[in-house]
Short mmCIF file of C-alpha atoms (C1' of nucleotides) in Angstrom, two decimals:
data_model
loop_
_atom_site.label_atom_id
_atom_site.label_comp_id
_atom_site.label_asym_id
_atom_site.label_seq_id
_atom_site.Cartn_x
_atom_site.Cartn_y
_atom_site.Cartn_z
CA MET A 276 40.07 16.04 279.75
CA GLY A 277 41.00 17.08 283.24
CA ARG A 278 43.74 15.59 285.13
CA ALA A 279 43.02 12.56 287.34
CA PRO A 280 42.67 13.60 291.02
CA CYS A 281 45.53 12.49 293.35
CA CYS A 282 43.06 10.89 295.60
CA ASP A 283 39.45 10.27 296.00
CA LYS A 284 38.10 13.69 297.48
CA ALA A 285 34.98 12.20 298.72
CA ASN A 286 36.70 9.57 300.82
CA VAL A 287 39.33 11.80 302.26
CA LYS A 288 39.43 13.46 305.59
CA LYS A 289 40.16 17.06 305.93
CA GLY A 290 40.95 19.52 308.68
CA PRO A 291 43.12 18.96 311.75
CA TRP A 292 45.04 15.73 312.22
CA SER A 293 44.15 13.74 315.45
CA PRO A 294 46.87 12.49 317.71
CA GLU A 295 45.94 8.79 316.42
CA GLU A 296 46.48 9.77 312.73
CA ASP A 297 49.83 11.41 313.77
CA THR A 298 51.01 8.31 315.70
CA LYS A 299 50.07 6.08 312.61
CA LEU A 300 51.74 8.27 310.04
CA LYS A 301 54.93 8.71 312.18
CA ALA A 302 55.33 5.22 313.21
CA TYR A 303 55.09 3.98 309.62
CA ILE A 304 57.43 6.47 308.03
CA GLU A 305 60.02 5.99 310.99
CA GLN A 306 59.80 2.24 310.16
CA HIS A 307 59.50 2.13 306.23
CA GLY A 308 60.17 5.53 305.10
CA THR A 309 57.86 7.12 302.70
CA GLY A 310 58.47 4.62 300.09
CA GLY A 311 58.78 7.36 297.55
CA ASN A 312 55.13 7.59 297.10
CA TRP A 313 53.07 9.78 299.23
CA ILE A 314 49.91 9.14 297.13
CA ALA A 315 49.93 5.51 297.95
CA LEU A 316 50.99 5.80 301.60
CA PRO A 317 47.71 6.66 303.45
CA GLN A 318 46.08 3.50 301.94
CA LYS A 319 48.78 1.36 303.07
CA ILE A 320 48.42 2.66 306.70
CA GLY A 321 44.76 2.96 306.56
CA LEU A 322 44.50 6.77 306.91
CA LYS A 323 41.77 8.46 305.18
CA ARG A 324 44.09 11.38 304.08
CA CYS A 325 45.30 12.60 300.89
CA GLY A 326 48.92 11.83 300.17
CA LYS A 327 49.72 15.36 299.87
CA SER A 328 48.12 15.98 303.34
CA CYS A 329 50.33 13.29 304.69
CA ARG A 330 53.47 14.72 303.23
CA LEU A 331 52.67 18.07 304.44
CA ARG A 332 52.01 16.71 308.05
CA TRP A 333 55.15 14.89 308.08
CA LEU A 334 57.44 17.47 306.74
CA ASN A 335 55.96 20.27 308.79
CA TYR A 336 55.27 18.64 312.18
CA LEU A 337 56.08 15.01 312.58
CA ARG A 338 59.72 14.56 311.27
CA PRO A 339 62.35 14.77 313.87
CA ASN A 340 64.21 18.06 314.79
CA ILE A 341 61.42 20.29 313.84
CA LYS A 342 61.44 23.73 315.78
CA HIS A 343 58.31 25.67 316.12
CA GLY A 344 58.23 29.31 317.17
CA GLY A 345 60.83 31.04 319.23
CA PHE A 346 62.63 32.62 316.25
CA SER A 347 65.96 34.04 317.39
CA GLU A 348 67.33 37.60 316.21
CA GLU A 349 69.76 35.88 314.08
CA GLU A 350 67.12 33.66 312.37
CA ASP A 351 65.19 37.10 311.74
CA ASN A 352 68.07 38.56 310.20
CA ILE A 353 68.63 35.54 308.16
CA ILE A 354 65.10 35.51 306.79
CA CYS A 355 64.92 39.36 306.21
CA SER A 356 68.17 39.28 304.13
CA LEU A 357 67.23 36.32 302.16
CA TYR A 358 63.69 37.61 301.55
CA VAL A 359 65.23 41.03 300.39
CA SER A 360 67.53 39.17 297.93
CA ILE A 361 65.47 36.33 296.69
CA GLY A 362 62.01 37.16 297.54
CA SER A 363 59.31 34.63 298.89
CA ARG A 364 61.26 31.42 297.90
CA TRP A 365 60.45 29.95 301.36
CA SER A 366 61.69 26.61 300.72
CA ILE A 367 65.14 28.10 299.99
CA ILE A 368 65.10 30.30 303.01
CA ALA A 369 64.02 27.21 305.14
CA ALA A 370 67.07 25.32 303.85
CA GLN A 371 69.19 27.95 305.48
CA LEU A 372 67.44 27.51 308.83
CA PRO A 373 67.77 23.88 310.24
CA GLY A 374 64.67 22.75 311.93
CA ARG A 375 62.48 25.36 310.30
CA THR A 376 59.96 24.61 307.63
CA ASP A 377 59.02 26.91 304.58
CA ASN A 378 55.36 27.03 306.09
CA ASP A 379 56.55 28.18 309.51
CA ILE A 380 58.78 30.64 307.98
CA LYS A 381 56.08 31.98 305.52
CA ASN A 382 53.73 32.38 308.26
CA TYR A 383 56.27 34.13 310.59
CA TRP A 384 57.01 36.47 308.04
CA ASN A 385 53.38 37.31 307.13
CA THR A 386 52.31 37.78 310.53
CA ARG A 387 55.25 39.14 312.51
CA LEU A 388 58.42 39.88 310.78
CA LYS A 389 56.99 41.95 307.86
CA LYS A 390 55.32 44.21 310.39
CA LYS A 391 58.24 44.20 312.63
CA LEU A 392 60.53 45.25 309.65
CA LEU A 393 57.98 47.91 308.25
CA GLY A 394 57.38 49.47 311.63
CA LYS A 395 61.09 49.96 312.11
CA GLN A 396 61.56 51.26 308.46
CA ARG A 397 58.54 53.54 308.85
CA LYS A 398 59.90 55.07 312.07
CA GLU A 399 63.10 55.98 310.34
CA GLN A 400 61.36 57.17 307.19
CA GLN A 401 59.07 59.37 309.19
CA ALA A 402 61.75 61.13 310.88
CA HIS A 403 63.43 61.60 307.42
CA ALA A 404 60.12 62.90 306.07
CA ARG A 405 59.70 65.38 308.93
CA ARG A 406 63.08 66.79 308.14
CA VAL A 407 62.43 67.31 304.46
CA SER A 408 58.63 68.12 304.40
CA SER A 409 59.40 71.84 305.13
CA LEU A 410 61.49 72.02 302.12
CA LYS A 411 59.13 69.87 299.91
CA GLN A 412 56.51 72.38 299.12
CA ALA A 413 58.86 75.14 297.95
CA GLU A 414 60.86 72.53 295.94
CA ILE A 415 57.71 71.11 294.12
CA LYS A 416 56.71 74.61 293.16
CA ARG A 417 59.92 75.39 291.74
CA GLU A 418 59.96 72.05 289.92
CA CYS A 419 56.59 72.85 288.41
CA GLN A 420 57.59 76.35 287.35
CA ASN A 421 60.62 74.78 285.65
CA LEU A 422 58.49 72.16 283.93
CA MET A 423 55.61 74.20 282.78
CA VAL A 424 55.75 74.17 278.97
CA PRO A 425 54.52 77.42 277.10
CA ALA A 426 51.38 76.69 275.18
CA ALA A 427 52.99 77.70 271.98
CA VAL A 428 55.50 74.90 272.35
CA ILE A 429 52.82 72.35 273.19
CA ASN A 430 51.08 73.18 269.94
CA GLN A 431 54.14 71.95 268.20
CA ASN A 432 55.42 68.47 268.09
CA PRO A 433 55.51 67.55 271.78
CA TYR A 434 57.83 64.64 271.26
CA GLN A 435 61.12 66.24 270.53
CA PRO A 436 63.66 63.56 269.70
CA SER A 437 66.47 63.72 272.17
CA GLU A 438 67.48 60.65 274.11
CA ILE A 439 66.33 57.18 273.90
CA ILE A 440 65.89 55.64 277.32
CA SER A 441 67.22 52.19 277.46
CA VAL A 442 64.68 49.55 277.51
CA PRO A 443 64.80 47.82 280.79
CA SER A 444 65.72 44.14 280.68
CA LEU A 445 68.50 43.51 283.03
CA PRO A 446 67.88 41.44 286.18
CA VAL A 447 66.62 43.33 289.20
CA PRO A 448 69.67 44.47 291.22
CA SER A 449 69.55 43.70 294.94
CA ALA A 450 69.59 47.36 296.10
CA SER A 451 66.87 48.42 298.09
CA ILE A 452 64.56 51.21 297.14
CA GLN A 453 65.95 53.28 300.01
CA ASP A 454 69.18 53.29 297.95
CA TYR A 455 67.79 55.41 295.21
CA ASP A 456 68.04 59.16 295.45
CA LEU A 457 64.53 60.22 294.45
CA ASN A 458 65.47 63.79 293.97
CA ASN A 459 68.01 62.74 291.32
CA GLN A 460 67.18 62.03 287.70
CA ALA A 461 69.97 59.64 287.04
CA SER A 462 68.98 57.78 290.22
CA LEU A 463 65.38 57.64 289.32
CA ARG A 464 66.26 56.12 285.93
CA SER A 465 68.23 53.62 287.74
CA LEU A 466 65.25 52.83 290.07
CA LEU A 467 63.03 52.57 287.04
CA THR A 468 65.44 50.29 285.28
CA LYS A 469 65.36 48.08 288.33
CA LEU A 470 61.58 48.20 288.11
CA GLY A 471 61.83 47.41 284.36
CA GLY A 472 63.66 44.21 285.12
CA LYS A 473 60.13 42.92 285.87
CA PHE A 474 58.73 43.94 282.49
CA SER A 475 57.23 41.04 280.65
CA ASP A 476 58.52 40.23 277.13
CA GLN A 477 55.26 41.54 275.71
CA HIS A 478 55.41 44.98 277.37
CA GLN A 479 59.09 45.31 276.50
CA GLN A 480 58.17 44.83 272.87
CA GLN A 481 55.56 47.28 273.07
CA TYR A 482 57.83 49.71 274.88
CA THR A 483 60.54 49.16 272.40
CA THR A 484 58.17 49.82 269.39
CA VAL A 485 56.90 52.92 270.82
CA ASN A 486 60.18 54.48 271.64
CA SER A 487 61.71 53.58 268.42
CA GLN A 488 58.99 55.51 266.71
CA TYR A 489 58.89 58.43 268.96
CA PRO A 490 62.26 58.69 270.67
CA TYR A 491 61.80 61.40 273.31
CA ASP A 492 63.65 62.09 276.44
CA ILE A 493 61.85 60.77 279.52
CA SER A 494 62.24 62.87 282.45
CA PHE A 495 60.78 61.28 285.66
CA SER A 496 60.01 63.62 288.45
CA GLN A 497 60.05 62.11 291.81
CA ASP A 498 56.29 62.64 291.99
CA GLN A 499 55.89 60.63 288.83
CA VAL A 500 57.46 57.59 290.34
CA TYR A 501 55.14 58.16 293.43
CA LEU A 502 52.07 58.13 290.97
CA THR A 503 53.42 55.45 289.06
CA CYS A 504 53.56 53.31 292.24
CA MET A 505 50.14 54.64 293.16
CA ASN A 506 48.94 53.48 289.70
CA MET A 507 50.65 49.98 290.13
CA MET A 508 48.52 49.61 293.31
CA ASN A 509 45.37 50.46 291.53
CA PRO A 510 46.54 48.77 288.25
CA ALA A 511 44.99 50.18 284.78
CA PRO A 512 42.66 47.59 283.14
CA ALA A 513 44.72 47.56 279.83
CA ALA A 514 47.85 49.02 278.41
CA MET A 515 45.78 50.99 275.85
CA ALA A 516 43.82 53.75 277.38
CA THR A 517 41.55 56.12 275.69
CA THR A 518 41.80 60.00 276.25
CA ALA A 519 39.06 62.37 276.44
CA ASN A 520 39.25 62.90 272.88
CA GLY A 521 39.06 59.57 271.86
CA CYS A 522 42.78 59.12 271.11
CA GLN A 523 44.27 55.91 272.12
CA SER A 524 47.27 56.17 274.13
CA PHE A 525 49.95 53.98 275.41
CA ASN A 526 50.73 53.66 279.10
CA MET A 527 54.35 53.67 279.45
CA PHE A 528 54.18 52.05 282.82
CA GLN A 529 51.90 49.31 281.79
CA GLY A 530 53.63 46.13 282.87
CA PHE A 531 54.52 47.23 286.22
CA GLU A 532 51.15 46.04 287.66
CA SER A 533 52.74 42.88 288.91
CA LEU A 534 54.66 45.05 291.29
CA ALA A 535 51.49 45.88 293.03
CA GLU A 536 52.35 43.58 295.75
CA ASP A 537 55.94 44.48 295.68
CA HIS A 538 57.10 45.04 299.21
CA ASP A 539 59.46 47.79 298.32
CA LEU A 540 56.99 49.70 296.18
CA ILE A 541 54.25 49.48 298.89
CA GLU A 542 56.71 50.81 301.32
CA LEU A 543 57.89 53.46 299.06
CA VAL A 544 54.44 54.84 298.61
CA SER A 545 53.36 54.56 302.14
CA VAL A 546 56.42 56.01 303.71
CA ASN A 547 56.02 58.99 301.34
CA GLN A 548 52.42 59.59 301.95
CA GLN A 549 53.19 62.73 303.72
CA GLN A 550 54.90 64.01 300.50
CA ILE A 551 51.96 62.82 298.50
CA ASP A 552 49.64 64.74 300.88
CA ALA A 553 51.92 67.68 300.42
CA MET A 554 51.50 67.46 296.65
CA GLN A 555 47.73 67.16 297.07
CA GLY A 556 47.81 70.37 298.96
CA PHE A 557 49.86 72.23 296.55
CA TYR A 558 47.94 71.25 293.51
CA GLY A 559 44.49 72.00 295.42
CA ILE A 560 43.32 68.44 295.14
CA GLU A 561 40.80 67.57 297.65
CA SER A 562 39.62 64.42 296.00
CA MET A 563 40.30 63.18 292.49
CA GLU A 564 37.53 61.48 290.76
CA MET A 565 37.67 59.70 287.57
CA GLY A 566 36.42 61.67 284.48
CA PRO A 567 33.75 60.36 282.30
CA GLY A 568 36.19 59.66 279.35
CA SER A 569 38.53 57.52 281.59
CA THR A 570 38.82 53.85 281.29
CA GLY A 571 38.40 52.87 284.95
CA THR A 572 37.60 49.82 286.83
CA SER A 573 34.22 49.33 288.77
CA SER A 574 35.97 49.50 291.93
CA THR A 575 35.23 52.55 293.96
CA GLU A 576 38.76 51.84 295.62
CA SER A 577 40.64 52.46 292.42
CA THR A 578 39.96 56.17 292.34
CA SER A 579 41.77 59.40 293.20
CA TRP A 580 45.48 59.22 292.91
CA GLY A 581 45.84 56.02 291.27
CA ASP A 582 43.45 56.91 288.45
CA MET A 583 44.83 60.28 288.13
CA SER A 584 48.15 58.96 287.81
CA ILE A 585 46.81 56.99 284.80
CA SER A 586 45.68 59.98 282.92
CA SER A 587 48.70 61.92 283.64
CA LEU A 588 51.13 59.03 282.75
CA VAL A 589 49.28 57.95 279.73
CA TYR A 590 50.58 59.73 276.56
CA SER A 591 52.21 58.95 273.38
CA PRO A 592 50.53 57.55 270.39
CA LEU A 593 51.02 53.73 269.78
CA VAL A 594 50.78 53.98 265.92
CA SER A 595 52.46 56.44 263.80
CA ASP A 596 49.51 57.73 262.08
CA GLU A 597 47.99 59.03 265.27
CA TYR A 598 51.10 61.31 265.55
CA GLU A 599 48.86 63.98 263.67
CA GLY A 600 46.13 63.49 266.00
CA MET A 601 47.93 63.83 269.43
CA PRO A 602 45.87 64.87 272.22
CA HIS A 603 45.16 68.58 272.24
CA PRO A 604 46.53 70.58 275.08
CA GLN A 605 43.20 71.09 276.27
CA ASP A 606 42.74 67.49 277.02
CA VAL A 607 43.00 67.00 280.65
CA GLY A 608 45.45 64.19 280.60
CA PHE A 609 47.71 66.06 278.34
CA GLN A 610 47.68 69.07 280.51
CA GLU A 611 48.49 67.18 283.37
CA SER A 612 51.35 65.58 281.70
CA ARG A 613 53.01 68.97 281.60
CA TYR A 614 53.36 69.18 285.22
CA PHE A 615 55.52 65.96 285.05
CA GLY A 616 57.98 67.23 282.37
CA MET A 617 56.96 65.39 279.29
CA GLN A 618 58.95 66.94 276.68
"C1'" DA B 253 28.06 38.46 329.09
"C1'" DA B 254 27.97 39.04 324.32
"C1'" DT B 255 29.92 40.52 320.20
"C1'" DC B 256 33.39 42.24 317.40
"C1'" DT B 257 37.96 42.56 315.59
"C1'" DG B 258 42.50 41.16 314.56
"C1'" DG B 259 46.36 37.94 315.02
"C1'" DT B 260 48.11 33.30 314.55
"C1'" DC B 261 48.97 29.00 312.20
"C1'" DA B 262 47.71 24.35 310.36
"C1'" DA B 263 45.92 22.90 306.32
"C1'" DC B 264 44.25 23.24 301.81
"C1'" DC B 265 44.59 24.57 296.84
"C1'" DG B 266 46.17 25.14 292.36
"C1'" DC B 267 50.16 25.24 289.79
"C1'" DT B 268 54.80 23.98 287.96
"C1'" DA B 269 58.70 21.22 287.31
"C1'" DG B 270 60.63 16.70 287.03
"C1'" DT B 271 60.08 11.84 286.36
"C1'" DT B 272 58.38 7.72 284.31
"C1'" DC B 273 56.49 5.02 280.87
"C1'" DT C 106 57.62 12.45 272.01
"C1'" DG C 107 54.11 13.15 274.85
"C1'" DA C 108 50.68 11.78 278.26
"C1'" DA C 109 50.19 10.57 282.94
"C1'" DC C 110 51.82 11.01 287.35
"C1'" DT C 111 54.14 12.55 291.77
"C1'" DA C 112 56.68 15.84 294.77
"C1'" DG C 113 57.27 20.10 295.92
"C1'" DC C 114 56.24 25.09 296.14
"C1'" DG C 115 53.73 29.29 297.34
"C1'" DG C 116 49.32 31.67 297.88
"C1'" DT C 117 45.33 31.49 300.37
"C1'" DT C 118 41.67 30.13 303.57
"C1'" DG C 119 39.47 29.19 307.75
"C1'" DA C 120 39.46 27.89 312.58
"C1'" DC C 121 40.69 29.21 316.66
"C1'" DC C 122 42.03 32.36 320.23
"C1'" DA C 123 42.80 36.51 322.95
"C1'" DG C 124 41.88 41.21 323.88
"C1'" DA C 125 38.80 45.16 322.99
"C1'" DT C 126 34.46 47.34 322.96
#
DNA sequence: AATCTGGTCAACCGCTAGTTC
DNA sequence: TGAACTAGCGGTTGACCAGAT
């Protein structure tokens, strides 16, 4: 049984409010208050509107001391800093700005402030990217040489127990992504721990299970994080992926998809596009298409880097008896994983 | 002048939390 | 205790407008 509608949809007017409706509503509320019942209010005053609609109209436009537009620099700063620390909790943010409504702030953020902020950050990041880009290719080359594992080693147990990375579970710290040194392993782990704060319980459980069975050192390269972020923007359809030889693999980054809309991450990926481009050049990748054995989506948009990252980041068996049947080195995904320091 | 495109913002929708009975 | 209901919230939509083509 469905829930009863709050009003008779057929006899309710939608769309913009007329001055007459505004006058009626305003006059009534100023005289009698809302009476604590928005649903009954429109009937009382003869408005063919939903109670929710009346409430919204009053709160956002008709109540006294409402300010529209003309946000000051100070208000911008407050909105930005609150957004960074608490996210899109518009009602809380609005409570800090007298005369502003959550709807107003939300619109202002989505249409102007976000762009203004991103433009500012992008400028700074691009300046920084230019400084490091000349060093980047040599650095990647060096990194890859260090990370390449001899074939003899690969034919042995690829999961040498060394160190168990802690299962992320702590609340997300307020540090911005720019505070992490992406060239530093410890910092990368810290960042991923931050990301891990958004792990669902289910994913944490899976993650714990996998790591307790196969404790191995997880060395994240900077590029891995980029690819993971790209992956998040083109989320894998499921945690379990099937490699070219039919082995099921566990995507250690499954669970981060919810971050696809995360401002910080999108920013991280976008501002480092030059570096990703540099990588593409280094690996000789024109355009990466999904292989026939991959578990892709039907969307043509979720190809190239996003899906390449799936194969490169997908590894490790989920259940112990698959340990014997680990993907063979000739499996594309596994070969790619060598580039990213899987040990 | 007509059409297209992108930005803005009021309003709606669906969901959750809280309250009442 | 749980169903019924409302208030409130955040995401999304769509109408409108201005500038570009």
